[in-house]
Short mmCIF file of C-alpha atoms in Angstrom, two decimals:
data_model
loop_
_atom_site.label_atom_id
_atom_site.label_comp_id
_atom_site.label_asym_id
_atom_site.label_seq_id
_atom_site.Cartn_x
_atom_site.Cartn_y
_atom_site.Cartn_z
CA MET O 1 31.32 -4.43 -4.84
CA THR O 2 28.93 -1.94 -4.81
CA GLU O 3 27.46 -1.38 -1.32
CA VAL O 4 23.57 -1.43 -0.76
CA ILE O 5 21.90 2.06 -0.89
CA THR O 6 20.09 3.33 2.22
CA GLY O 7 17.90 5.68 3.20
CA PRO O 8 17.80 7.64 6.57
CA LEU O 9 16.22 6.48 9.78
CA TRP O 10 12.59 7.47 10.31
CA ALA O 11 10.31 7.73 13.16
CA ALA O 12 7.21 6.66 11.43
CA ARG O 13 3.98 8.03 12.53
CA ASN O 14 0.80 6.30 13.12
CA TRP O 15 -1.53 9.24 11.57
CA SER O 16 -4.74 7.05 11.93
CA ALA O 17 -4.41 6.49 15.66
CA ASP O 18 -7.25 9.28 16.01
CA GLY O 19 -9.47 7.22 13.82
CA GLY O 20 -11.28 5.74 16.73
CA ALA O 21 -12.06 2.41 18.52
CA GLY O 22 -12.32 -0.68 16.00
CA SER O 23 -9.33 -0.04 14.00
CA ILE O 24 -5.90 -1.71 13.78
CA HIS O 25 -4.31 1.67 14.61
CA ASP O 26 -6.07 2.03 17.65
CA ASP O 27 -3.95 0.84 20.66
CA GLU O 28 -7.00 -0.88 22.62
CA THR O 29 -8.04 -2.92 19.43
CA ALA O 30 -4.79 -3.62 18.30
CA ALA O 31 -3.69 -5.08 21.77
CA GLU O 32 -7.13 -7.06 21.93
CA LEU O 33 -5.87 -8.74 18.69
CA GLY O 34 -2.10 -9.86 20.00
CA PHE O 35 -0.42 -6.07 18.45
CA ARG O 36 2.19 -4.25 20.72
CA GLY O 37 -0.20 -1.25 19.66
CA GLY O 38 -1.74 0.56 17.33
CA THR O 39 0.17 -0.07 13.88
CA VAL O 40 1.61 2.08 11.37
CA ALA O 41 -0.23 1.62 7.97
CA GLY O 42 1.83 0.48 4.99
CA ASP O 43 1.18 3.29 3.10
CA VAL O 44 2.85 5.33 5.29
CA HIS O 45 6.14 3.05 5.17
CA MET O 46 5.83 3.37 1.15
CA ASN O 47 6.43 7.15 1.50
CA GLN O 48 9.86 6.39 2.76
CA PHE O 49 11.02 4.80 -0.52
CA PRO O 50 10.66 7.37 -3.16
CA PRO O 51 14.14 9.27 -2.34
CA VAL O 52 16.07 5.76 -2.57
CA LEU O 53 14.25 5.13 -5.83
CA LEU O 54 15.06 8.48 -7.50
CA LYS O 55 18.58 7.86 -6.94
CA ILE O 56 18.56 4.52 -8.86
CA PHE O 57 16.17 5.36 -11.53
CA GLY O 58 15.80 8.96 -11.63
CA ASN O 59 12.65 10.89 -12.31
CA ALA O 60 11.36 7.97 -14.56
CA TRP O 61 10.12 6.12 -11.46
CA PHE O 62 7.69 8.62 -11.08
CA GLU O 63 6.70 8.25 -14.68
CA ARG O 64 6.95 4.29 -15.46
CA GLY O 65 8.12 2.99 -12.08
CA ASN O 66 6.78 0.31 -9.68
CA LEU O 67 6.97 -0.41 -5.70
CA SER O 68 5.94 -3.85 -4.76
CA LEU O 69 5.88 -4.89 -0.93
CA SER O 70 4.73 -7.60 1.11
CA PHE O 71 4.55 -6.40 4.80
CA LYS O 72 6.11 -8.86 7.48
CA ASN O 73 6.19 -7.12 10.56
CA ALA O 74 3.90 -4.40 12.14
CA THR O 75 5.38 -1.41 13.79
CA ILE O 76 4.20 1.08 16.15
CA ASP O 77 4.11 4.83 16.37
CA LEU O 78 7.48 6.64 16.38
CA GLU O 79 9.52 3.54 15.95
CA LYS O 80 12.38 3.94 13.52
CA VAL O 81 12.56 2.51 10.34
CA GLN O 82 14.91 2.64 7.29
CA VAL O 83 14.88 1.80 3.75
CA PHE O 84 17.27 -0.27 1.83
CA ALA O 85 17.64 -1.32 -1.90
CA SER O 86 20.13 -3.56 -3.92
CA PRO O 87 22.28 -1.78 -6.33
CA ARG O 88 21.04 -1.78 -9.94
CA LYS O 89 22.85 -4.15 -12.25
CA SER O 90 23.80 -3.14 -15.73
CA GLY O 91 20.92 -4.28 -18.27
CA GLU O 92 18.57 -4.84 -15.49
CA ASP O 93 15.59 -2.59 -14.48
CA SER O 94 14.52 -4.44 -11.20
CA VAL O 95 16.10 -4.03 -7.76
CA ARG O 96 15.03 -5.72 -4.61
CA VAL O 97 14.13 -3.45 -1.85
CA TRP O 98 13.38 -3.90 1.74
CA MET O 99 12.76 -2.00 5.13
CA GLU O 100 13.70 -2.78 8.80
CA ARG O 101 13.10 -1.64 12.02
CA GLU O 102 16.16 0.01 13.85
CA ASP O 103 16.76 -3.29 15.47
CA GLY O 104 17.15 -5.06 12.29
CA LEU O 105 13.49 -6.56 12.66
CA LEU O 106 12.39 -7.01 9.06
CA VAL O 107 9.17 -4.95 8.36
CA ALA O 108 8.80 -5.06 4.56
CA THR O 109 10.06 -6.72 1.59
CA GLY O 110 9.75 -6.43 -2.37
CA THR O 111 10.88 -4.87 -5.60
CA ALA O 112 11.26 -1.76 -7.18
CA SER O 113 11.60 -1.19 -10.99
CA VAL O 114 10.93 0.88 -13.95
CA GLY O 115 9.12 -0.02 -16.97
CA ASP O 116 7.88 -3.71 -17.13
CA HIS O 117 5.84 -4.47 -13.98
CA SER O 118 5.28 -8.06 -14.70
CA GLU O 119 7.93 -9.45 -12.69
CA SER O 120 7.34 -7.51 -9.43
CA GLU O 121 7.11 -8.92 -5.85
CA LEU O 122 3.29 -9.19 -6.02
CA ARG O 123 2.42 -9.93 -9.52
CA ARG O 124 4.50 -13.22 -9.11
CA LYS O 125 2.18 -14.48 -6.57
CA ASP O 126 -0.33 -17.39 -6.93
CA TYR O 127 -3.81 -15.90 -7.17
CA ARG O 128 -5.77 -19.26 -7.38
CA PRO O 129 -8.67 -18.68 -4.99
CA CYS O 130 -9.74 -20.87 -2.31
CA ASP O 131 -12.92 -22.37 -2.11
CA PRO O 132 -15.58 -19.68 -0.83
CA SER O 133 -16.87 -22.50 1.44
CA GLU O 134 -14.04 -22.41 3.32
CA LEU O 135 -14.65 -18.64 4.41
CA ARG O 136 -16.85 -17.02 6.85
CA ILE O 137 -16.54 -13.23 6.04
CA LEU O 138 -15.33 -12.66 2.69
CA HIS O 139 -17.19 -15.78 0.97
CA ARG O 140 -19.68 -13.55 -1.22
CA LEU O 141 -16.30 -11.87 -2.87
CA GLN O 142 -15.67 -13.28 -6.40
CA PRO O 143 -12.71 -12.81 -8.50
CA GLY O 144 -13.65 -10.31 -11.35
CA MET O 145 -16.38 -8.64 -9.48
CA SER O 146 -16.23 -5.00 -9.84
CA LEU O 147 -15.56 -2.55 -6.86
CA GLY O 148 -16.98 0.34 -9.05
CA THR O 149 -15.93 3.03 -11.21
CA TYR O 150 -15.46 6.48 -9.61
CA GLU O 151 -14.63 10.12 -11.00
CA VAL O 152 -12.06 11.73 -8.68
CA THR O 153 -10.24 15.09 -8.71
CA THR O 154 -7.18 15.17 -6.35
CA ASP O 155 -7.31 17.51 -3.69
CA PRO O 156 -4.13 18.67 -2.25
CA ALA O 157 -5.01 19.71 1.23
CA LYS O 158 -4.33 16.57 3.15
CA GLN O 159 -1.14 16.14 1.63
CA PHE O 160 -0.16 19.83 2.19
CA HIS O 161 -1.13 19.34 5.75
CA ARG O 162 0.77 16.24 6.21
CA PHE O 163 4.10 17.79 4.66
CA ASP O 164 3.54 21.08 6.77
CA THR O 165 3.24 19.15 9.89
CA HIS O 166 6.25 16.94 9.02
CA VAL O 167 4.52 13.67 9.29
CA ILE O 168 5.51 12.39 5.85
CA SER O 169 8.52 10.22 6.29
CA ASP O 170 11.46 11.38 4.08
CA PRO O 171 9.45 13.93 2.38
CA LEU O 172 10.26 15.42 -1.15
CA ASP O 173 9.70 18.98 -1.90
CA TRP O 174 7.87 17.99 -4.94
CA TYR O 175 4.99 16.92 -2.52
CA ARG O 176 4.21 20.59 -1.64
CA GLN O 177 5.64 22.49 -4.57
CA ALA O 178 5.39 22.52 -8.37
CA SER O 179 7.18 19.46 -9.80
CA PRO O 180 8.78 18.82 -13.39
CA TRP O 181 5.66 17.66 -14.40
CA GLY O 182 3.83 20.83 -13.34
CA GLU O 183 1.57 20.48 -10.54
CA PRO O 184 2.90 18.85 -7.46
CA VAL O 185 3.07 15.01 -7.06
CA SER O 186 1.03 12.55 -4.95
CA ALA O 187 3.07 10.80 -2.35
CA PRO O 188 2.44 7.32 -2.13
CA CYS O 189 -0.01 7.51 0.69
CA THR O 190 -1.99 9.86 -1.31
CA VAL O 191 -1.84 7.60 -4.43
CA ILE O 192 -3.33 4.69 -1.85
CA GLU O 193 -5.62 6.79 -0.35
CA TYR O 194 -7.56 7.72 -3.69
CA LEU O 195 -6.92 3.97 -5.03
CA TRP O 196 -7.86 2.20 -1.94
CA ALA O 197 -10.56 4.35 -0.04
CA TYR O 198 -12.97 4.69 -3.00
CA PRO O 199 -12.89 0.66 -3.66
CA MET O 200 -13.57 0.49 0.06
CA GLN O 201 -16.93 1.86 -0.60
CA GLY O 202 -17.74 -1.75 -2.53
CA LEU O 203 -15.92 -3.59 -0.20
CA THR O 204 -17.18 -2.62 3.27
CA PRO O 205 -20.43 -4.34 2.87
CA TYR O 206 -18.53 -7.82 2.52
CA ILE O 207 -16.22 -7.04 5.47
CA GLY O 208 -18.79 -5.82 8.02
CA ASP O 209 -17.34 -4.86 11.27
CA SER O 210 -14.30 -6.75 11.17
CA VAL O 211 -10.85 -5.26 11.82
CA GLY O 212 -8.75 -5.00 8.65
CA LEU O 213 -4.96 -4.30 7.89
CA PHE O 214 -3.06 -3.98 4.68
CA GLY O 215 -0.78 -7.42 3.75
CA ALA O 216 0.53 -6.19 0.88
CA ILE O 217 0.68 -3.09 -1.57
CA GLU O 218 1.96 -2.31 -5.08
CA ILE O 219 1.61 1.04 -6.89
CA GLY O 220 2.90 0.85 -10.73
CA PHE O 221 2.97 4.22 -12.65
CA ASP O 222 2.27 3.85 -16.91
CA HIS O 223 1.96 7.50 -17.64
CA GLY O 224 2.76 9.15 -14.08
CA PRO O 225 3.17 10.75 -12.09
CA PHE O 226 -0.34 10.82 -10.14
CA LEU O 227 -0.78 14.57 -9.94
CA LEU O 228 -2.73 16.73 -7.66
CA ASN O 229 -5.46 18.97 -8.90
CA GLN O 230 -6.04 16.61 -11.49
CA ALA O 231 -9.08 14.58 -12.64
CA TYR O 232 -8.92 10.96 -12.84
CA ARG O 233 -11.48 7.76 -13.47
CA LEU O 234 -10.80 4.94 -10.83
CA GLU O 235 -11.76 1.44 -11.77
CA SER O 236 -11.54 -1.45 -9.55
CA LYS O 237 -12.20 -4.94 -9.59
CA VAL O 238 -11.46 -8.08 -7.04
CA VAL O 239 -8.68 -10.56 -8.15
CA CYS O 240 -8.76 -13.01 -5.62
CA VAL O 241 -10.12 -14.10 -2.38
CA GLY O 242 -8.20 -16.37 0.31
CA GLN O 243 -7.36 -17.20 3.74
CA SER O 244 -4.20 -17.64 5.92
CA PRO O 245 -4.58 -19.09 9.65
CA GLN O 246 -5.14 -15.84 11.11
CA THR O 247 -6.95 -13.81 8.43
CA GLU O 248 -9.21 -13.76 5.06
CA TYR O 249 -7.97 -11.62 2.72
CA VAL O 250 -8.98 -10.36 -0.80
CA TRP O 251 -6.47 -9.09 -3.54
CA TYR O 252 -7.85 -6.36 -5.67
CA GLU O 253 -6.67 -3.90 -8.44
CA THR O 254 -7.70 -0.21 -8.97
CA GLN O 255 -6.55 1.64 -11.94
CA ALA O 256 -6.64 5.36 -12.56
CA PHE O 257 -7.14 6.74 -15.97
CA ASN O 258 -6.62 10.51 -17.04
CA LYS O 259 -8.88 12.65 -19.28
CA ASP O 260 -6.97 10.86 -22.25
CA ASN O 261 -7.99 7.52 -21.09
CA GLN O 262 -4.33 6.82 -20.35
CA ARG O 263 -3.63 4.57 -17.24
CA VAL O 264 -1.74 6.78 -15.14
CA VAL O 265 -1.32 4.39 -12.13
CA SER O 266 -2.39 1.34 -10.86
CA MET O 267 -2.37 -0.45 -6.88
CA LEU O 268 -2.33 -3.92 -6.21
CA MET O 269 -3.61 -4.53 -2.71
CA GLN O 270 -3.84 -7.29 -0.37
CA SER O 271 -6.65 -6.20 2.43
CA ARG O 272 -6.57 -8.80 5.17
CA VAL O 273 -9.66 -8.84 8.02
CA MET O 274 -8.55 -10.42 11.44
CA LYS O 275 -10.65 -13.70 12.25
CA ALA O 276 -10.52 -13.18 15.66
CA SER O 277 -12.38 -9.83 15.23
CA SER O 278 -15.14 -11.26 13.27
CA ALA O 279 -18.45 -12.19 14.77
CA GLU O 280 -18.20 -15.10 12.27
CA TYR O 281 -15.55 -16.60 14.28
CA ALA O 282 -16.93 -16.31 17.59
CA ASP O 283 -17.97 -20.07 17.95
CA ALA O 284 -14.46 -21.36 16.06
CA PRO O 285 -12.04 -23.18 18.32
CA GLN O 286 -8.88 -21.19 19.12
CA GLN O 287 -6.72 -23.50 16.86
CA GLU O 288 -9.01 -22.87 14.06
CA ARG O 289 -8.61 -19.12 14.24
CA GLN O 290 -4.99 -19.40 14.41
#
């Protein structure tokens, strides 16, 4: 029996801790909402997967690959986590992947693949929206609503700084140096920062002052990699809006196109807002929030 493929233990960094009060990455704010401390963002954890995926799929993962994760338990700064992947079976292009904390706590679970992305962890979700009248924070968002179109050029400065200061978990040299595709490739966190941060300009008016966190993230390449020092057009739209006992959430998808109008990469994101952090739930009984 082929053994599970593993990556090294890494002490993941909460590099958003200095973002100021009011963020889930801030110790005081997180503690008020029931967390042990400021949380490590999901995009930080996603950086730890590519070295393992290159072992399984080769360079094709950066060209046609997919990583699709649901986050199960939050971690805090410097807690050690490890990536695992099931062996690739003959004739199959998808594997199970997961991340555990050093003590075995499940942090994230999902799939990785090359080629067809339609059967990924997140693409198999039920995206039927809830009745908007059930929502207090995100009730104005609707499936299909545009979150904007943006023309961007990928600046290497932030990724290079993170590489040089050793805060990227299990970094590849291609994040800092020339890659087989020419320019350095974007680490997952950089892909997500572009495909998340720009649509957030459209989402922020609907979220208000509520505290948010990532519930699930997928990145999928069609004509990758997503390179630095390149121009792209981003298009983003709402997929679904719903709620859980403690959060309201929006699923949205952002796609990046190159100068030849080829889709380079897409990101599917579940962004959650904590009910307990919103004034819209200030008069709600405790059992309703939870």
